JSON list of C-alpha atoms and ligand atoms in Angstrom, two decimals:
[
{"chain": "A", "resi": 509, "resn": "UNK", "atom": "CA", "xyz": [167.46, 201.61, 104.40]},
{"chain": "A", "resi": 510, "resn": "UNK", "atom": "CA", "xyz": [168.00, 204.68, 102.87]},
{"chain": "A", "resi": 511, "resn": "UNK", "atom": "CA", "xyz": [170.38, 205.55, 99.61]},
{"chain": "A", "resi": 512, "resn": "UNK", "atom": "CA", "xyz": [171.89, 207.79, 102.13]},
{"chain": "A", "resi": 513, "resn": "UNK", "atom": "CA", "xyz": [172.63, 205.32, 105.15]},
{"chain": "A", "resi": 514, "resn": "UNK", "atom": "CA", "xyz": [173.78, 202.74, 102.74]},
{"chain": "A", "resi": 515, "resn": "UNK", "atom": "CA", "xyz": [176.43, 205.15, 101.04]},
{"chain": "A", "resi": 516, "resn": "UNK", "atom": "CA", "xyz": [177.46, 205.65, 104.50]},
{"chain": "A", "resi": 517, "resn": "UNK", "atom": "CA", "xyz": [177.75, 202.25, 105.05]},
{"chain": "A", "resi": 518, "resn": "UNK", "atom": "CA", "xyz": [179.33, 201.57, 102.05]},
{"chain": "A", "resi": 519, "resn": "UNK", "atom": "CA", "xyz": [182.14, 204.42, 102.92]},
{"chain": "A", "resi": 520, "resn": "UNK", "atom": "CA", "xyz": [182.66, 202.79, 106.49]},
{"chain": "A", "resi": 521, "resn": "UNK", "atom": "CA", "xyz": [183.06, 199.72, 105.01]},
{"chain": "A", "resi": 522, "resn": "UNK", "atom": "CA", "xyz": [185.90, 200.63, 102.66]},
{"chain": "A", "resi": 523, "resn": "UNK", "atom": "CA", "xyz": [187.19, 202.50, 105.50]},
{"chain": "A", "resi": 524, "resn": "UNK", "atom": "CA", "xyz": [187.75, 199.78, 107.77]},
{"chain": "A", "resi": 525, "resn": "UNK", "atom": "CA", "xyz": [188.99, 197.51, 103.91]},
{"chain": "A", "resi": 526, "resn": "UNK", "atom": "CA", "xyz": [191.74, 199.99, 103.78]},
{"chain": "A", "resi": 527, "resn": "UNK", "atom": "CA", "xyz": [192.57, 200.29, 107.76]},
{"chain": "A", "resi": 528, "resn": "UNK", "atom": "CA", "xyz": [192.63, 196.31, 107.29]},
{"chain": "A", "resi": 529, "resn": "UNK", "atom": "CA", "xyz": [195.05, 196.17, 104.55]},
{"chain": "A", "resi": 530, "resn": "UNK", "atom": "CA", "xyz": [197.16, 199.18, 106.02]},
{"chain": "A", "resi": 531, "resn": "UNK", "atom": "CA", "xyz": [197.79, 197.22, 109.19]},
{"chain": "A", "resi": 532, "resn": "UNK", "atom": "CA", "xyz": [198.16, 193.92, 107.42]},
{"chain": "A", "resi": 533, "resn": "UNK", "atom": "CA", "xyz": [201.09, 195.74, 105.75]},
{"chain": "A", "resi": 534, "resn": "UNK", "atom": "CA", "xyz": [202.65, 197.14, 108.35]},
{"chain": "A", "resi": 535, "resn": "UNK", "atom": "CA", "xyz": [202.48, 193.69, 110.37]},
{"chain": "A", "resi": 536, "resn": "UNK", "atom": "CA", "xyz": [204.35, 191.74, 107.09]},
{"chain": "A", "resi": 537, "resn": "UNK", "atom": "CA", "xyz": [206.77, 194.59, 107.23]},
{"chain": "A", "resi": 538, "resn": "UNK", "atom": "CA", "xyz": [207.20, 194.34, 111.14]},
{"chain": "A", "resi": 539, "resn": "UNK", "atom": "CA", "xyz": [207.56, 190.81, 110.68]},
{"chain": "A", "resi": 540, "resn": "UNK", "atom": "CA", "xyz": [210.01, 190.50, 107.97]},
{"chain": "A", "resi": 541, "resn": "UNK", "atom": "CA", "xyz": [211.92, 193.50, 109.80]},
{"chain": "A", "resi": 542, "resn": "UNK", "atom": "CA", "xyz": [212.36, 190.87, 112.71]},
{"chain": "A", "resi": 543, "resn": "UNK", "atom": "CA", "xyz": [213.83, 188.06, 110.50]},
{"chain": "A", "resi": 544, "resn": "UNK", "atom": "CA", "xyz": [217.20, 187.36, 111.61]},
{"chain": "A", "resi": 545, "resn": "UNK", "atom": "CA", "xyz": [218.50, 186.02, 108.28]},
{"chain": "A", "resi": 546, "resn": "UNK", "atom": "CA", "xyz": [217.73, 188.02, 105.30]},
{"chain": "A", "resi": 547, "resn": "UNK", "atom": "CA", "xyz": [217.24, 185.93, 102.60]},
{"chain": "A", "resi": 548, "resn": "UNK", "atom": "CA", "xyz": [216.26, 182.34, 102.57]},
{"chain": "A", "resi": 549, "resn": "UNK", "atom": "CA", "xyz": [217.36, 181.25, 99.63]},
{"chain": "A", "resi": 550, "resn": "UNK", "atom": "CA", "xyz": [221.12, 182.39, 100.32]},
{"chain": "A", "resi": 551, "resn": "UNK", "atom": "CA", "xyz": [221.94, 180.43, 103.47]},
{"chain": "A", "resi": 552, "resn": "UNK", "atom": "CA", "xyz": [223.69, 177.56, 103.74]},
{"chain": "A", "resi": 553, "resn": "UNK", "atom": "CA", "xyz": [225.24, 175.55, 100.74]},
{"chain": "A", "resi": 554, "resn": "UNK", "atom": "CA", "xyz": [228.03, 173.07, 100.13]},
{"chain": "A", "resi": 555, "resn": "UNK", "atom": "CA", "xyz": [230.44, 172.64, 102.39]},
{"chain": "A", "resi": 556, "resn": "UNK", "atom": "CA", "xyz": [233.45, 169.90, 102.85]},
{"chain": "A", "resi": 557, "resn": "UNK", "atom": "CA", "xyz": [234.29, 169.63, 106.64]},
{"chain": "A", "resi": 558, "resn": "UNK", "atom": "CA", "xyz": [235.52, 166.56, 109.34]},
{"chain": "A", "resi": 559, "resn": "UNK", "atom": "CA", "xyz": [233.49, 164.80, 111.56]},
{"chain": "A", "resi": 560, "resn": "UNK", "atom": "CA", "xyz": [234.36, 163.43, 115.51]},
{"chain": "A", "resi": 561, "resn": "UNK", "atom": "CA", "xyz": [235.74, 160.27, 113.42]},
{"chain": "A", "resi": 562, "resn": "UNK", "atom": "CA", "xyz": [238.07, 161.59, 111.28]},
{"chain": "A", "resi": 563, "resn": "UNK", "atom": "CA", "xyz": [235.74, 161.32, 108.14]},
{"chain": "A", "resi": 564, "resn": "UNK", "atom": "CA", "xyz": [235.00, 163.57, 105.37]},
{"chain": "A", "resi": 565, "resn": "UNK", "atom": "CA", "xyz": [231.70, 165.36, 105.25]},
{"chain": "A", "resi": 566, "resn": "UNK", "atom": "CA", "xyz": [230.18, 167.52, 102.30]},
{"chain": "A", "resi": 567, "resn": "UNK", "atom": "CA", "xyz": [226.49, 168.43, 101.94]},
{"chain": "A", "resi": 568, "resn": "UNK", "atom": "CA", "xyz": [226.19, 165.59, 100.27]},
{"chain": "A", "resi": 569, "resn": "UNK", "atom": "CA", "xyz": [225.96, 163.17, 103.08]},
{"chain": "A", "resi": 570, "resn": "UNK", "atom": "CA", "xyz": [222.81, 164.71, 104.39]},
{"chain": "A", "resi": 571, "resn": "UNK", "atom": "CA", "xyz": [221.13, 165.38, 101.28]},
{"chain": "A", "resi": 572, "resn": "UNK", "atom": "CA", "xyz": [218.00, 163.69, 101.43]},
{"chain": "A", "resi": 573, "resn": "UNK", "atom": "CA", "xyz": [217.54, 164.34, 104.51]},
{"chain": "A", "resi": 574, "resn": "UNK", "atom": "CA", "xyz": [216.31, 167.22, 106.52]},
{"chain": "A", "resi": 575, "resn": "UNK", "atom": "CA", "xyz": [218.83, 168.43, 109.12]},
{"chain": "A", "resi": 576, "resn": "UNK", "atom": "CA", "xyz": [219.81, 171.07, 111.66]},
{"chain": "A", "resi": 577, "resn": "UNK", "atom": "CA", "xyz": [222.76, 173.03, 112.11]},
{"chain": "A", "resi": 578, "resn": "UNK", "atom": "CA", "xyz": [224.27, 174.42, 114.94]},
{"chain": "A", "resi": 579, "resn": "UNK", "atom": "CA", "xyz": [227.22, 176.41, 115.30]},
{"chain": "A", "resi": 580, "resn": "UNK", "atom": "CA", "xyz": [229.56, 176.31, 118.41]},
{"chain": "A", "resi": 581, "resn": "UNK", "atom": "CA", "xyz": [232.05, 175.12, 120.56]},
{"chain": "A", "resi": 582, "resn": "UNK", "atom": "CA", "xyz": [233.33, 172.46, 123.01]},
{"chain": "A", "resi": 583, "resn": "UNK", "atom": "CA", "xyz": [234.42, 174.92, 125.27]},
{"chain": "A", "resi": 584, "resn": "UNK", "atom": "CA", "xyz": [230.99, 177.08, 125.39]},
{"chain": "A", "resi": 585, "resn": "UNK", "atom": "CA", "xyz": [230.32, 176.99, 129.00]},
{"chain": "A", "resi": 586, "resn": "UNK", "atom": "CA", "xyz": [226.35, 177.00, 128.46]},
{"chain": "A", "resi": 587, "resn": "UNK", "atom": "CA", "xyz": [224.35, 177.51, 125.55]},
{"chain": "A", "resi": 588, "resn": "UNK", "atom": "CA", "xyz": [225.80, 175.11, 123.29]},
{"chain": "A", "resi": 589, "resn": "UNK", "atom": "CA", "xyz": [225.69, 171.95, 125.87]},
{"chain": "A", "resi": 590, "resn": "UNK", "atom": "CA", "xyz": [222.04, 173.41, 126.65]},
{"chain": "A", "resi": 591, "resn": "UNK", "atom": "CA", "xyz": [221.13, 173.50, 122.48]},
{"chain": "A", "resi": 592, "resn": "UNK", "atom": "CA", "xyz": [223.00, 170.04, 122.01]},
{"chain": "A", "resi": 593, "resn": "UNK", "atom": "CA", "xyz": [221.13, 168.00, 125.29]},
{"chain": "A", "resi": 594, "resn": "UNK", "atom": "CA", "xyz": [217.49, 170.00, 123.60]},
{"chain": "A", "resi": 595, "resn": "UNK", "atom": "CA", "xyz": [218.87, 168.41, 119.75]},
{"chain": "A", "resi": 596, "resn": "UNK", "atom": "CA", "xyz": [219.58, 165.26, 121.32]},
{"chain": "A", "resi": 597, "resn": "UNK", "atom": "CA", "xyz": [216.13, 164.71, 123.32]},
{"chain": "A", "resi": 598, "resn": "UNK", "atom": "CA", "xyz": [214.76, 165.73, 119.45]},
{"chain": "A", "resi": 599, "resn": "UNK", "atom": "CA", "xyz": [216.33, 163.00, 118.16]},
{"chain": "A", "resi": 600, "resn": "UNK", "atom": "CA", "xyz": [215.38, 161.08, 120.98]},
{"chain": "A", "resi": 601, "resn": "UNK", "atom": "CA", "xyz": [212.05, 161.32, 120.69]},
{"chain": "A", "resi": 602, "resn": "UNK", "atom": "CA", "xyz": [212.22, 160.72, 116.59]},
{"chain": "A", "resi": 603, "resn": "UNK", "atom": "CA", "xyz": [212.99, 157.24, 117.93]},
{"chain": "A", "resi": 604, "resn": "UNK", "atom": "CA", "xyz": [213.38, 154.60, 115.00]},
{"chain": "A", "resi": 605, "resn": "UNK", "atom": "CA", "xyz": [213.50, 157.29, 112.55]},
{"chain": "A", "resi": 606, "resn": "UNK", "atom": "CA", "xyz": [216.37, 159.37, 114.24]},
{"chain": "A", "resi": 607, "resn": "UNK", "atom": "CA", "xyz": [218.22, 158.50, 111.22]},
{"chain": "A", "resi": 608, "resn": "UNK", "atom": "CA", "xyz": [216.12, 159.79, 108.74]},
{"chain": "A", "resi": 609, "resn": "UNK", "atom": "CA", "xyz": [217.23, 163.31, 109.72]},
{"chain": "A", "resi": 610, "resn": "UNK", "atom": "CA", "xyz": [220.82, 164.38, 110.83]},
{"chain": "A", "resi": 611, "resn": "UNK", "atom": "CA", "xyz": [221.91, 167.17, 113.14]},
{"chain": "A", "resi": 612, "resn": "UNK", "atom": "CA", "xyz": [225.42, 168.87, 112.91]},
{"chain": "A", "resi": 613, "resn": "UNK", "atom": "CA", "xyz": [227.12, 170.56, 115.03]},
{"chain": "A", "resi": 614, "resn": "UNK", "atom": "CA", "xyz": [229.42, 172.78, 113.72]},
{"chain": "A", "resi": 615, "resn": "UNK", "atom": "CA", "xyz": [232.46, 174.10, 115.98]},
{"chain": "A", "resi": 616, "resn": "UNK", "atom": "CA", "xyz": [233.55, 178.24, 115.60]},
{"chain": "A", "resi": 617, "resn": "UNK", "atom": "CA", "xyz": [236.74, 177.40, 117.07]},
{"chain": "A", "resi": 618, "resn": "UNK", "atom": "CA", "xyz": [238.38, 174.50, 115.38]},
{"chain": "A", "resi": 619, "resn": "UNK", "atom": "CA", "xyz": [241.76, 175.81, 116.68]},
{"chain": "A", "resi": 620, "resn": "UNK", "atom": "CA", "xyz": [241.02, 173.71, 119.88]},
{"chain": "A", "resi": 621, "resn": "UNK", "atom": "CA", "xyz": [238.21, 171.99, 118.15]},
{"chain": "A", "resi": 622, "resn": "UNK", "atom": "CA", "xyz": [239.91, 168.90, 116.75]},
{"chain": "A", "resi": 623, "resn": "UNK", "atom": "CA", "xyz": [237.96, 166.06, 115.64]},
{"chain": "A", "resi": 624, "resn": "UNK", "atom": "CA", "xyz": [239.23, 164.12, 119.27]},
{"chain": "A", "resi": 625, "resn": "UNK", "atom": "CA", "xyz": [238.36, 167.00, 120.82]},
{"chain": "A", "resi": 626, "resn": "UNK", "atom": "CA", "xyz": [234.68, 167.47, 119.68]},
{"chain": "A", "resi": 627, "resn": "UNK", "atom": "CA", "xyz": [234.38, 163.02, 119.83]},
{"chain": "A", "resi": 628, "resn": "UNK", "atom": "CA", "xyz": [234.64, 163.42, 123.58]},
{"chain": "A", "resi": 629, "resn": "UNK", "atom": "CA", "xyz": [232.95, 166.39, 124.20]},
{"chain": "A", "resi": 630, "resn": "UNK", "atom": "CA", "xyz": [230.12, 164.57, 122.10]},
{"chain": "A", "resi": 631, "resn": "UNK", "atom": "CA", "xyz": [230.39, 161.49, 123.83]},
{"chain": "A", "resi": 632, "resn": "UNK", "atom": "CA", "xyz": [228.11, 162.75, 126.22]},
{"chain": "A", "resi": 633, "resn": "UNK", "atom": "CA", "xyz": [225.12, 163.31, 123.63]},
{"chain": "A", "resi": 634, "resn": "UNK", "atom": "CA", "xyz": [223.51, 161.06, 121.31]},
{"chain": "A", "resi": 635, "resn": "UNK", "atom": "CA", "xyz": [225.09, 159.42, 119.10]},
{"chain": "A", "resi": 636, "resn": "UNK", "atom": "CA", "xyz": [223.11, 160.99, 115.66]},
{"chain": "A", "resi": 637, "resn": "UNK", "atom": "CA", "xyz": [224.88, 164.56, 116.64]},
{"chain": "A", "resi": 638, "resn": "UNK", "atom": "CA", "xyz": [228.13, 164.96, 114.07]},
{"chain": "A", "resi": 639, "resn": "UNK", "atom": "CA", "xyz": [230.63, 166.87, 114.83]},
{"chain": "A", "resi": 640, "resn": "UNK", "atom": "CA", "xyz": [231.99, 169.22, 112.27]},
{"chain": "A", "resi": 641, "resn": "UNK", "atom": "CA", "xyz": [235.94, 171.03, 112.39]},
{"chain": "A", "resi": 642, "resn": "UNK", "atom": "CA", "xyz": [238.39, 171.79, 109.65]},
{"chain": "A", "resi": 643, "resn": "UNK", "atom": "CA", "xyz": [241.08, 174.58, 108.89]},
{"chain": "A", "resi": 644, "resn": "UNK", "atom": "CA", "xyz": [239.91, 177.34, 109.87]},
{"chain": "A", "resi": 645, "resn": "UNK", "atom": "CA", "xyz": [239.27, 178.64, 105.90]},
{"chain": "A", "resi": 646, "resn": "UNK", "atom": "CA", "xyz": [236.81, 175.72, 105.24]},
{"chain": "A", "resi": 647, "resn": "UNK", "atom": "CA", "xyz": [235.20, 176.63, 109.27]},
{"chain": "A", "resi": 648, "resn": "UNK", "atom": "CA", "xyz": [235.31, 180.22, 107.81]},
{"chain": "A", "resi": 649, "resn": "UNK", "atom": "CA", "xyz": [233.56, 179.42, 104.85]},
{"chain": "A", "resi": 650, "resn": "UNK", "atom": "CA", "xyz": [230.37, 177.33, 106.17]},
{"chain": "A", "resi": 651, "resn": "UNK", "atom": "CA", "xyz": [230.11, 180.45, 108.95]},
{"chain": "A", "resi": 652, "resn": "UNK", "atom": "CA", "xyz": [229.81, 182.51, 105.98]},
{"chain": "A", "resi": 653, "resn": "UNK", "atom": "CA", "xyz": [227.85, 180.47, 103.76]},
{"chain": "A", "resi": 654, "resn": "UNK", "atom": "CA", "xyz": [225.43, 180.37, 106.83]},
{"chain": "A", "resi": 655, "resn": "UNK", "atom": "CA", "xyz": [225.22, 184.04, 107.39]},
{"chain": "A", "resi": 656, "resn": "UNK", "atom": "CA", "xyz": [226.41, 183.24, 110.80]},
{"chain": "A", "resi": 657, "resn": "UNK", "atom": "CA", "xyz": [228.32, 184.90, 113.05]},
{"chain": "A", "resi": 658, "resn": "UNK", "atom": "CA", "xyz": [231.71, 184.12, 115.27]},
{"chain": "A", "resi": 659, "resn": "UNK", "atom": "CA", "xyz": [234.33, 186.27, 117.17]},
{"chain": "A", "resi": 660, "resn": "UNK", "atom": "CA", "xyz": [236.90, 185.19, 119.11]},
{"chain": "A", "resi": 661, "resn": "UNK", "atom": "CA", "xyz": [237.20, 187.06, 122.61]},
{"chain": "A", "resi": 662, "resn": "UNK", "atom": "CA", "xyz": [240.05, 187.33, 124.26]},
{"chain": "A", "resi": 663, "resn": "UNK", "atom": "CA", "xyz": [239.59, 186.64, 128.44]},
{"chain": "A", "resi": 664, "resn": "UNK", "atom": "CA", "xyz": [241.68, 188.79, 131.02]},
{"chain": "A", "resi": 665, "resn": "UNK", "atom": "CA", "xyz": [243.22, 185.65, 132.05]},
{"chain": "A", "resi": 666, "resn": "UNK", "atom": "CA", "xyz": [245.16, 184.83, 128.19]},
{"chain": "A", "resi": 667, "resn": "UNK", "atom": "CA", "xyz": [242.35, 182.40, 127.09]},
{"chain": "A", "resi": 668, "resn": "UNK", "atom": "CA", "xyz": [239.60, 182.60, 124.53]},
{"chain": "A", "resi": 669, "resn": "UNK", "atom": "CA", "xyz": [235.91, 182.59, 124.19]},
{"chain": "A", "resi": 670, "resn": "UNK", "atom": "CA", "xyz": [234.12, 182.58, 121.29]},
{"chain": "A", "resi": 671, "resn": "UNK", "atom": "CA", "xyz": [231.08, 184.70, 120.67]},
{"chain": "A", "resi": 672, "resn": "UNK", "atom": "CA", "xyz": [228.48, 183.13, 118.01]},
{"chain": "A", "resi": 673, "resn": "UNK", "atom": "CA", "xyz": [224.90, 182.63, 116.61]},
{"chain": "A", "resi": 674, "resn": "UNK", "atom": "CA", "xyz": [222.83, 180.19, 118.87]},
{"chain": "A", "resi": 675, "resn": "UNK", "atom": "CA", "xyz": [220.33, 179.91, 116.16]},
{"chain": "A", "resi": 676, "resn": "UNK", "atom": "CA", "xyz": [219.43, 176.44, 114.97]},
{"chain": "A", "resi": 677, "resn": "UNK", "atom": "CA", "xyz": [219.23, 175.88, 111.47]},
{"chain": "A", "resi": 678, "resn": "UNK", "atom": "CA", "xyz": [216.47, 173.85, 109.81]},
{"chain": "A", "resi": 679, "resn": "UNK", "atom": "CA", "xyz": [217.30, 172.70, 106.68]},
{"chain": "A", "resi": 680, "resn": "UNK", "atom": "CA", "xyz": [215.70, 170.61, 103.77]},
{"chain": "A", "resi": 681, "resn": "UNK", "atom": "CA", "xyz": [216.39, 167.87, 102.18]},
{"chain": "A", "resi": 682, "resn": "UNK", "atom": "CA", "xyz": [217.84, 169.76, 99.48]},
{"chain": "A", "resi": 683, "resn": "UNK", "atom": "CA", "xyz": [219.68, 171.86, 101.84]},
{"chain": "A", "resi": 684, "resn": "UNK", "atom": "CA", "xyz": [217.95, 174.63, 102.05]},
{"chain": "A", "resi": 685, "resn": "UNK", "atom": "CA", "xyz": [217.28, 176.77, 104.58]},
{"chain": "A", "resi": 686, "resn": "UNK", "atom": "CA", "xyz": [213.34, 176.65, 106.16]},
{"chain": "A", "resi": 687, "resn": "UNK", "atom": "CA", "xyz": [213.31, 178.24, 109.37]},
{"chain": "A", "resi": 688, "resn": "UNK", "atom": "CA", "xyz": [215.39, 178.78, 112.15]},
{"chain": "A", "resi": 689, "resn": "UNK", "atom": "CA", "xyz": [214.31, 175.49, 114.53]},
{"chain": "A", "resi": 690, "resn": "UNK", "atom": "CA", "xyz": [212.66, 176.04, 117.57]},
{"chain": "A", "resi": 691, "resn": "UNK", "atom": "CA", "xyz": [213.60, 174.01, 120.70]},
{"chain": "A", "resi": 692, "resn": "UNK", "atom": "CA", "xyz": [211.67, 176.13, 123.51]},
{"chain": "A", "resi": 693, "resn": "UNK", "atom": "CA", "xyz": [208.70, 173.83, 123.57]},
{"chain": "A", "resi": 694, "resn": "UNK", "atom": "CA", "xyz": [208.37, 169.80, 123.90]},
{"chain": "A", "resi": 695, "resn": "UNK", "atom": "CA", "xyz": [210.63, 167.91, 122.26]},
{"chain": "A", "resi": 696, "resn": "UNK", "atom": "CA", "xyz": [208.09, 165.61, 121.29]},
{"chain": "A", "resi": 697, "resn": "UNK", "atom": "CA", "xyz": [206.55, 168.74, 119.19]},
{"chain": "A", "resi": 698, "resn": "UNK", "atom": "CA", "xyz": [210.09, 169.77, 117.61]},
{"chain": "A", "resi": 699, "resn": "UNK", "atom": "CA", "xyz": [210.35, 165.98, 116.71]},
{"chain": "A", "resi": 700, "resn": "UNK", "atom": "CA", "xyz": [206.96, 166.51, 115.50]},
{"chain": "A", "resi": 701, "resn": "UNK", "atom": "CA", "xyz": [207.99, 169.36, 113.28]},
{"chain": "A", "resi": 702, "resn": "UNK", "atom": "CA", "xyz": [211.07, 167.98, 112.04]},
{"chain": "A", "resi": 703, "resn": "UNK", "atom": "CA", "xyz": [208.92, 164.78, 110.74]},
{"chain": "A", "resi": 704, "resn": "UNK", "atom": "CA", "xyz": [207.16, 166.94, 108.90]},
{"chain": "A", "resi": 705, "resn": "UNK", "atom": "CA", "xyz": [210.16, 167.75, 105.93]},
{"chain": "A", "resi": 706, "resn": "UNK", "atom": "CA", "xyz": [210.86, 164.14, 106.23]},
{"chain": "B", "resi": 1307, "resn": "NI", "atom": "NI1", "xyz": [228.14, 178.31, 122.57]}
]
């Protein structure tokens, strides 16, 4: 090999280094861009809310746990009972250790969402799904706190729907936010992945 080929090579090489890192960039950057939460670190956080029983819930009760959250409402005609039945195969599939994570369900619309309300509208899941309502400031305030969104939308015919985030929360046991939680595969593999913060 010449001096002159291997300067050559040597340029080519750094070259394609640079290309390399250029488009490593830009892929981060395209992939960050696509996050839909900004900032990990500022979702979620304490919260003091009522379950389907009539019982006070704060953070606290799943800390040590890892858990989901989903926001959304009884009277959702589709993806909410679709994102609940997907949780509740999850948890199904966790088996004996269903209880070692938790999964809440937390209503956008806790005007009609009472805790009676979201009981029997739950009764038709598993049991480890908790339903969460309050006054609408402390509903307001966990929407917030989870840089989620809700709108109510009025219907031609005097009724409501409610528009919100159908993203599923994963959560450590700290509370912190991991990752949104993905449900489009076998639940058996998202009971798989949920193990894995156990
Ligand atoms: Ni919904």
């Amino acid at each position: 090999m010449t001096a002159q080929t291997s300067r050559l090579i040597l340029i080519v090489a750094a070259f394609v280094a640079g290309l390399l890192l250029c488009l490593s960039v830009i892929l981060l950057v395209a992939q960050h861009g696509s996050l839909p939460l900004p900032q990990a670190s500022a979702v979620g956080g304490p919260f003091k809310l009522v379950d389907q029983d009539g019982r006070s819930v704060t953070e606290q009760d799943v800390k040590g746990k890892p858990f989901l959250v989903f926001f959304g409402f009884t009277h959702c005609p589709d993806v909410c009972p679709t994102a609940l039945f997907d949780i509740s195969e999850v948890f199904r599939k966790l088996g004996p250790d269903a209880d070692r994570a938790a999964a809440l369900f937390i209503t956008v619309d806790p005007e009609r969402d009472t805790p009676e309300a979201m009981k029997s509208y739950l009764s038709s899941f598993d049991p480890p799904l908790r339903g969460l309502t309050g006054d609408a400031a402390a509903v307001d305030g966990v929407v917030k706190a989870y840089r989620a969104y809700a709108k109510k939308v009025p219907n031609p015919d005097g009724s409501y729907t409610m528009d919100h985030t159908a993203l599923v929360y994963l959560m450590d046991k700290e509370g912190r936010f991991i990752a949104p939680f993905n449900l489009k595969r076998r639940p058996e593999d998202s009971a798989a992945d949920l193990r894995r913060y156990f």
